[in-house]
């Protein structure tokens, strides 16, 4: 097993709580990778020898971004829908059906190529782990192939057959829920780790959402929920009731919702590029953190409500619009995302962690929000290898 010493690190973000602050930041630091794991972290002066060395010349090193919410298996785009929103048309869940039609018509090769393009785009921006949902097929065959394609790129695959009710079931939503919890679930279960449901007006109500999540849990899938995006509703409370890992969006929250998230230990996944793209109010992350809720940041990259693959962009928005500090935003985009995916091996740079890290073309992580829109990623390592 070969080892690599990375030295000359101006600022090293470890996310190690034992080091006394949120980011566990070290200066004039070094790090040793052995195989796919972090083997040692500390002062440059105390660094052990390794098989090879890389001097990063005073650059900052941070854990790789963990993007815990994305929709990458799709065809077509909805640029005209975006343009309409910019002239005043409000966002609604119904636009999803446009992408469903295009995705059903696409070949496996076309869908795979699109996912590969987007994942490569994410890697160039420092993302080392990405969760990928289905949800643009909405037939047993199309949902299964979407998850099989997603599985070529990540182990964090999510079954979202309950994205919206497709047009052919418009007059029989109960029949579609039966499909999602029965034959469709049978077809996808071997390809999915997670099950998700869009609990929202225009999508699925509380009872439907509960039935869908419970069916997935019985098959060994873990739960996530699209919750409280378009207005106050039952999504957050349902996520807490079933023990979901995360409730994502959380744009409209009551005090009772926040108390439930804190009590249940459900991660609040915030998706700032969606508010940016839909001209919706931004959630108040400060309110969540002050109540003891764990916050994750993710892109929700999708062709409709927010077509950004950039975690640095999300960090900058969270600092500017969601009242997070730069340190809190970075933690939420790394360790917070790892908690959302229940991955204790990710989101930190401590001995034994997976060696997923990003080297910035900057002396400190502060530049991620200080210089928004600038390509600041110099190198990205996944499992100890540069990509």
XYZ file of N, CA and C in Angstrom, residues 169-273:
315
model
N -51.401 8.821 -14.721
C -52.106 8.499 -13.478
C -52.795 9.727 -12.881
N -52.949 10.778 -13.671
C -53.514 12.030 -13.144
C -54.873 11.827 -12.487
N -55.663 10.889 -13.005
C -56.991 10.636 -12.444
C -57.001 9.474 -11.452
N -55.826 8.917 -11.161
C -55.750 7.764 -10.263
C -54.483 7.832 -9.410
N -54.324 8.877 -8.589
C -53.117 8.976 -7.766
C -52.954 7.804 -6.806
N -54.055 7.252 -6.316
C -53.947 6.089 -5.431
C -53.337 4.903 -6.176
N -53.703 4.766 -7.441
C -53.115 3.695 -8.244
C -51.624 3.887 -8.432
N -51.209 5.144 -8.570
C -49.771 5.385 -8.723
C -49.021 5.091 -7.425
N -49.601 5.451 -6.282
C -48.959 5.117 -5.014
C -48.823 3.603 -4.875
N -49.826 2.861 -5.320
C -49.743 1.396 -5.286
C -48.611 0.887 -6.172
N -48.418 1.536 -7.321
C -47.304 1.158 -8.190
C -45.963 1.452 -7.512
N -45.841 2.650 -6.926
C -44.584 3.055 -6.286
C -44.225 2.134 -5.127
N -45.219 1.696 -4.363
C -44.969 0.854 -3.190
C -44.961 -0.630 -3.517
N -45.313 -0.976 -4.753
C -45.380 -2.380 -5.141
C -44.428 -2.731 -6.267
N -44.927 -2.903 -7.503
C -44.074 -3.359 -8.606
C -42.863 -2.457 -8.873
N -43.023 -1.150 -8.744
C -41.876 -0.264 -8.987
C -40.805 -0.456 -7.915
N -41.220 -0.555 -6.668
C -40.275 -0.802 -5.586
C -39.567 -2.141 -5.776
N -40.303 -3.156 -6.210
C -39.687 -4.450 -6.489
C -38.593 -4.320 -7.551
N -38.841 -3.501 -8.549
C -37.903 -3.370 -9.664
C -36.633 -2.611 -9.285
N -36.745 -1.690 -8.311
C -35.605 -0.802 -8.027
C -34.837 -1.161 -6.766
N -35.408 -1.982 -5.890
C -34.846 -2.150 -4.548
C -33.373 -2.543 -4.564
N -32.964 -3.378 -5.498
C -31.561 -3.822 -5.508
C -30.605 -2.725 -5.939
N -31.119 -1.647 -6.538
C -30.264 -0.579 -7.043
C -30.248 0.657 -6.138
N -31.002 0.653 -5.051
C -31.164 1.864 -4.248
C -30.717 1.633 -2.808
N -30.159 2.677 -2.211
C -29.853 2.695 -0.774
C -30.949 3.438 -0.011
N -31.529 4.458 -0.653
C -32.461 5.369 -0.006
C -33.813 5.361 -0.716
N -34.850 5.778 0.018
C -36.147 6.080 -0.584
C -36.524 7.498 -0.182
N -37.128 8.232 -1.121
C -37.464 9.629 -0.919
C -38.876 9.861 -1.440
N -39.515 10.929 -0.962
C -40.838 11.304 -1.442
C -40.966 12.815 -1.368
N -41.627 13.389 -2.367
C -41.861 14.831 -2.434
C -43.204 15.108 -1.775
N -43.177 15.495 -0.501
C -44.407 15.782 0.247
C -44.696 17.271 0.086
N -45.603 17.574 -0.818
C -45.824 18.977 -1.178
C -47.118 19.090 -1.960
N -47.715 20.271 -1.936
C -48.884 20.476 -2.783
C -48.453 20.298 -4.238
N -49.266 19.597 -4.995
C -48.912 19.273 -6.373
C -48.131 17.994 -6.501
N -47.781 17.381 -5.367
C -47.035 16.128 -5.413
C -47.761 15.080 -4.548
N -47.287 14.815 -3.308
C -47.887 13.770 -2.476
C -48.248 14.332 -1.110
N -49.388 13.866 -0.567
C -49.817 14.339 0.739
C -49.184 13.493 1.841
N -49.519 13.833 3.065
C -48.883 13.179 4.212
C -49.152 11.682 4.243
N -50.380 11.265 4.051
C -50.709 9.839 4.117
C -50.027 9.072 2.998
N -50.027 9.635 1.796
C -49.331 8.983 0.687
C -47.835 8.885 0.974
N -47.266 9.969 1.476
C -45.843 9.967 1.786
C -45.487 8.927 2.831
N -46.313 8.820 3.852
C -46.048 7.837 4.903
C -46.089 6.419 4.336
N -47.094 6.123 3.521
C -47.206 4.786 2.937
C -45.989 4.453 2.077
N -45.512 5.426 1.309
C -44.367 5.210 0.425
C -43.096 4.991 1.233
N -42.867 5.816 2.241
C -41.662 5.673 3.057
C -41.675 4.365 3.837
N -42.814 4.013 4.404
C -42.886 2.769 5.176
C -42.656 1.551 4.292
N -43.137 1.601 3.051
C -42.885 0.475 2.127
C -41.399 0.333 1.857
N -40.722 1.455 1.651
C -39.288 1.394 1.413
C -38.513 0.919 2.625
N -38.894 1.409 3.808
C -38.217 0.984 5.030
C -38.346 -0.523 5.237
N -39.503 -1.071 4.916
C -39.701 -2.521 5.060
C -38.803 -3.312 4.113
N -38.397 -2.694 3.009
C -37.503 -3.365 2.066
C -36.025 -3.092 2.351
N -35.747 -2.418 3.467
C -34.364 -2.178 3.857
C -33.768 -0.888 3.348
N -34.575 -0.054 2.675
C -34.080 1.248 2.245
C -34.159 2.230 3.411
N -33.317 3.246 3.367
C -33.340 4.294 4.379
C -34.089 5.508 3.824
N -34.644 6.309 4.723
C -35.582 7.349 4.303
C -34.958 8.729 4.238
N -35.417 9.487 3.236
C -35.153 10.912 3.075
C -36.478 11.538 2.638
N -36.646 12.844 2.819
C -37.908 13.483 2.445
C -37.628 14.853 1.832
N -38.287 15.136 0.680
C -38.410 16.499 0.174
C -39.503 17.173 1.007
N -39.154 18.197 1.776
C -40.098 18.711 2.762
C -40.147 20.233 2.783
N -41.369 20.770 2.838
C -41.593 22.182 3.142
C -40.843 23.109 2.193
N -40.893 22.795 0.900
C -40.260 23.657 -0.090
C -41.161 24.814 -0.511
N -42.415 24.518 -0.811
C -43.302 25.523 -1.391
C -44.200 26.192 -0.358
N -44.203 25.665 0.842
C -45.023 26.244 1.897
C -44.950 25.370 3.136
N -45.518 25.851 4.239
C -45.588 25.021 5.434
C -46.432 23.787 5.135
N -46.046 22.664 5.721
C -46.757 21.422 5.459
C -46.244 20.317 6.343
N -46.676 19.082 6.084
C -46.371 17.972 6.988
C -45.044 17.272 6.719
N -44.294 17.689 5.712
C -43.107 16.938 5.305
C -42.059 16.783 6.390
N -41.728 17.860 7.080
C -40.703 17.788 8.125
C -41.154 16.873 9.252
N -42.392 17.029 9.686
C -42.890 16.195 10.778
C -42.909 14.722 10.381
N -43.244 14.448 9.123
C -43.244 13.063 8.639
C -41.831 12.498 8.635
N -40.858 13.294 8.193
C -39.465 12.848 8.200
C -39.022 12.470 9.609
N -39.416 13.275 10.587
C -39.050 12.993 11.976
C -39.771 11.749 12.491
N -41.026 11.596 12.097
C -41.815 10.448 12.548
C -41.203 9.122 12.104
N -40.743 9.051 10.855
C -40.253 7.778 10.320
C -38.758 7.580 10.542
N -38.085 8.557 11.167
C -36.647 8.420 11.400
C -35.807 8.621 10.167
N -36.231 9.532 9.303
C -35.461 9.815 8.090
C -34.097 10.407 8.453
N -33.147 10.193 7.567
C -31.831 10.799 7.765
C -31.897 12.301 7.572
N -32.713 12.752 6.608
C -32.728 14.168 6.264
C -34.093 14.590 5.775
N -34.416 15.839 6.077
C -35.538 16.549 5.461
C -34.933 17.679 4.653
N -35.104 17.636 3.338
C -34.416 18.571 2.450
C -35.367 19.630 1.901
N -34.850 20.792 1.723
C -35.476 22.064 1.350
C -35.710 22.898 2.605
N -36.722 22.561 3.422
C -36.938 23.257 4.698
C -37.005 24.778 4.528
N -37.665 25.205 3.465
C -37.766 26.640 3.191
C -38.767 27.314 4.113
N -39.852 26.625 4.414
C -40.909 27.175 5.260
C -41.060 26.294 6.494
N -40.647 26.794 7.652
C -40.645 25.991 8.867
C -41.367 26.725 9.995
N -42.144 25.976 10.757
C -42.720 26.497 11.989
C -41.760 26.206 13.137
N -42.014 26.824 14.276
C -41.214 26.520 15.456
C -41.323 25.045 15.819
N -42.513 24.469 15.639
C -42.700 23.047 15.947
C -41.875 22.173 15.009
N -41.755 22.564 13.745
C -40.916 21.813 12.810
C -39.459 21.820 13.264
N -38.981 22.971 13.661
C -37.580 23.089 14.080
C -37.330 22.279 15.344
N -38.254 22.341 16.292
C -38.122 21.539 17.505
C -38.101 20.047 17.175
N -38.926 19.639 16.226
C -38.974 18.223 15.851
C -37.664 17.779 15.209
N -37.108 18.601 14.316
C -35.817 18.274 13.693
C -34.727 18.112 14.741
N -34.695 19.034 15.702
C -33.673 18.973 16.743
C -33.855 17.737 17.620
N -35.083 17.439 17.997
C -35.353 16.312 18.888
C -35.084 14.972 18.215
N -35.455 14.884 16.936
C -35.316 13.611 16.216
C -33.922 13.401 15.639
N -33.101 14.449 15.607
C -31.775 14.319 15.010
C -31.808 14.194 13.505
N -32.864 14.709 12.884
C -32.970 14.687 11.420
C -32.205 15.890 10.862
N -31.347 15.649 9.882
C -30.572 16.717 9.270
C -31.483 17.575 8.395
N -31.330 18.897 8.495
C -32.031 19.810 7.599
C -31.127 20.087 6.405
N -31.517 19.585 5.243
C -30.747 19.813 4.027
C -31.200 21.102 3.357
N -30.329 22.087 3.285
C -30.655 23.368 2.666
C -30.031 23.443 1.283
N -30.789 23.975 0.328
C -30.435 23.903 -1.093
C -30.494 25.307 -1.690
N -29.526 26.165 -1.383
C -29.654 27.595 -1.697
C -29.717 27.926 -3.172
N -29.166 27.072 -4.030
C -29.247 27.392 -5.459
C -30.683 27.298 -5.965
